[in-house]
Amino acid sequence: NVNVIMRESLGTKALMLGYILPFFVLIISLMVFILSGINEGLSGILSLGMLFPYYLALYLGKNKIKRDFKFNLEKI
């Protein structure tokens, strides 16, 4: 059996990049669209659309991110 080990700080970074930052992009863009007078339904759709550039940027920067994430295997 083998354990996969990763530094704890990398787990936090993965959580930030994958869940927390997109959540803030979604919420902030939704607030901006609604406060600018756009219909709530359209604001929701546009906010979801704001995630496309975020994840595209994440994908385009995958090589830089990949260098940061190192995993070690430990035999049990």
PDB file of C-alpha atoms in Angstrom:
ATOM      1  CA  ASN A   1       0.000   0.000   0.000  1.00  0.00           C
ATOM      2  CA  VAL A   2       1.090   3.547  -0.705  1.00  0.00           C
ATOM      3  CA  ASN A   3       0.113   6.910   0.783  1.00  0.00           C
ATOM      4  CA  VAL A   4       0.114  10.031  -1.357  1.00  0.00           C
ATOM      5  CA  ILE A   5       1.517  12.953   0.626  1.00  0.00           C
ATOM      6  CA  MET A   6       1.215  16.638  -0.161  1.00  0.00           C
ATOM      7  CA  ARG A   7       2.157  19.714   1.858  1.00  0.00           C
ATOM      8  CA  GLU A   8      -0.853  21.076   3.740  1.00  0.00           C
ATOM      9  CA  SER A   9      -0.343  24.545   2.252  1.00  0.00           C
ATOM     10  CA  LEU A  10      -0.888  23.072  -1.217  1.00  0.00           C
ATOM     11  CA  GLY A  11      -4.291  21.780  -0.158  1.00  0.00           C
ATOM     12  CA  THR A  12      -5.204  25.283   0.921  1.00  0.00           C
ATOM     13  CA  LYS A  13      -3.979  26.684  -2.397  1.00  0.00           C
ATOM     14  CA  ALA A  14      -6.001  24.101  -4.342  1.00  0.00           C
ATOM     15  CA  LEU A  15      -9.100  24.956  -2.290  1.00  0.00           C
ATOM     16  CA  MET A  16      -8.601  28.667  -2.966  1.00  0.00           C
ATOM     17  CA  LEU A  17      -8.091  28.223  -6.714  1.00  0.00           C
ATOM     18  CA  GLY A  18     -10.842  25.671  -7.248  1.00  0.00           C
ATOM     19  CA  TYR A  19     -13.639  26.824  -4.953  1.00  0.00           C
ATOM     20  CA  ILE A  20     -13.144  30.007  -2.949  1.00  0.00           C
ATOM     21  CA  LEU A  21     -11.919  32.425  -5.648  1.00  0.00           C
ATOM     22  CA  PRO A  22     -14.572  31.320  -8.175  1.00  0.00           C
ATOM     23  CA  PHE A  23     -17.210  31.776  -5.454  1.00  0.00           C
ATOM     24  CA  PHE A  24     -16.070  35.364  -4.919  1.00  0.00           C
ATOM     25  CA  VAL A  25     -15.979  36.002  -8.684  1.00  0.00           C
ATOM     26  CA  LEU A  26     -19.552  34.747  -8.873  1.00  0.00           C
ATOM     27  CA  ILE A  27     -20.874  36.737  -5.892  1.00  0.00           C
ATOM     28  CA  ILE A  28     -19.084  39.996  -6.702  1.00  0.00           C
ATOM     29  CA  SER A  29     -20.066  39.909 -10.369  1.00  0.00           C
ATOM     30  CA  LEU A  30     -23.671  39.131  -9.407  1.00  0.00           C
ATOM     31  CA  MET A  31     -23.750  42.120  -7.046  1.00  0.00           C
ATOM     32  CA  VAL A  32     -22.209  44.405  -9.675  1.00  0.00           C
ATOM     33  CA  PHE A  33     -24.679  43.323 -12.356  1.00  0.00           C
ATOM     34  CA  ILE A  34     -27.716  43.654 -10.070  1.00  0.00           C
ATOM     35  CA  LEU A  35     -26.609  47.040  -8.713  1.00  0.00           C
ATOM     36  CA  SER A  36     -26.063  48.291 -12.260  1.00  0.00           C
ATOM     37  CA  GLY A  37     -29.765  47.687 -12.926  1.00  0.00           C
ATOM     38  CA  ILE A  38     -29.609  44.495 -14.949  1.00  0.00           C
ATOM     39  CA  ASN A  39     -32.492  42.031 -14.531  1.00  0.00           C
ATOM     40  CA  GLU A  40     -31.786  39.423 -11.802  1.00  0.00           C
ATOM     41  CA  GLY A  41     -32.116  36.443 -14.137  1.00  0.00           C
ATOM     42  CA  LEU A  42     -29.772  37.943 -16.698  1.00  0.00           C
ATOM     43  CA  SER A  43     -27.405  38.971 -13.873  1.00  0.00           C
ATOM     44  CA  GLY A  44     -27.263  35.356 -12.736  1.00  0.00           C
ATOM     45  CA  ILE A  45     -26.494  34.089 -16.217  1.00  0.00           C
ATOM     46  CA  LEU A  46     -23.837  36.763 -16.761  1.00  0.00           C
ATOM     47  CA  SER A  47     -22.268  35.945 -13.394  1.00  0.00           C
ATOM     48  CA  LEU A  48     -22.039  32.290 -14.323  1.00  0.00           C
ATOM     49  CA  GLY A  49     -20.479  33.414 -17.592  1.00  0.00           C
ATOM     50  CA  MET A  50     -17.810  35.276 -15.600  1.00  0.00           C
ATOM     51  CA  LEU A  51     -16.539  31.907 -14.414  1.00  0.00           C
ATOM     52  CA  PHE A  52     -15.536  30.987 -17.973  1.00  0.00           C
ATOM     53  CA  PRO A  53     -12.673  33.527 -18.144  1.00  0.00           C
ATOM     54  CA  TYR A  54     -11.604  32.565 -14.612  1.00  0.00           C
ATOM     55  CA  TYR A  55     -11.327  28.863 -15.405  1.00  0.00           C
ATOM     56  CA  LEU A  56      -9.797  29.654 -18.814  1.00  0.00           C
ATOM     57  CA  ALA A  57      -7.080  31.680 -17.076  1.00  0.00           C
ATOM     58  CA  LEU A  58      -6.593  28.823 -14.624  1.00  0.00           C
ATOM     59  CA  TYR A  59      -6.265  26.387 -17.527  1.00  0.00           C
ATOM     60  CA  LEU A  60      -3.827  28.615 -19.402  1.00  0.00           C
ATOM     61  CA  GLY A  61      -1.718  28.936 -16.256  1.00  0.00           C
ATOM     62  CA  LYS A  62      -1.751  25.213 -15.545  1.00  0.00           C
ATOM     63  CA  ASN A  63       1.967  24.784 -16.211  1.00  0.00           C
ATOM     64  CA  LYS A  64       2.856  27.373 -13.591  1.00  0.00           C
ATOM     65  CA  ILE A  65       0.412  25.816 -11.132  1.00  0.00           C
ATOM     66  CA  LYS A  66       1.701  22.322 -11.924  1.00  0.00           C
ATOM     67  CA  ARG A  67       5.223  23.316 -10.854  1.00  0.00           C
ATOM     68  CA  ASP A  68       3.903  24.299  -7.415  1.00  0.00           C
ATOM     69  CA  PHE A  69       2.065  21.046  -6.726  1.00  0.00           C
ATOM     70  CA  LYS A  70       4.416  18.225  -5.814  1.00  0.00           C
ATOM     71  CA  PHE A  71       3.239  14.895  -4.452  1.00  0.00           C
ATOM     72  CA  ASN A  72       5.281  12.294  -2.631  1.00  0.00           C
ATOM     73  CA  LEU A  73       4.564   8.599  -2.278  1.00  0.00           C
ATOM     74  CA  GLU A  74       5.172   6.884   1.031  1.00  0.00           C
ATOM     75  CA  LYS A  75       5.173   3.124   1.331  1.00  0.00           C
ATOM     76  CA  ILE A  76       3.090   1.821   4.235  1.00  0.00           C
TER      77      ILE A  76
END
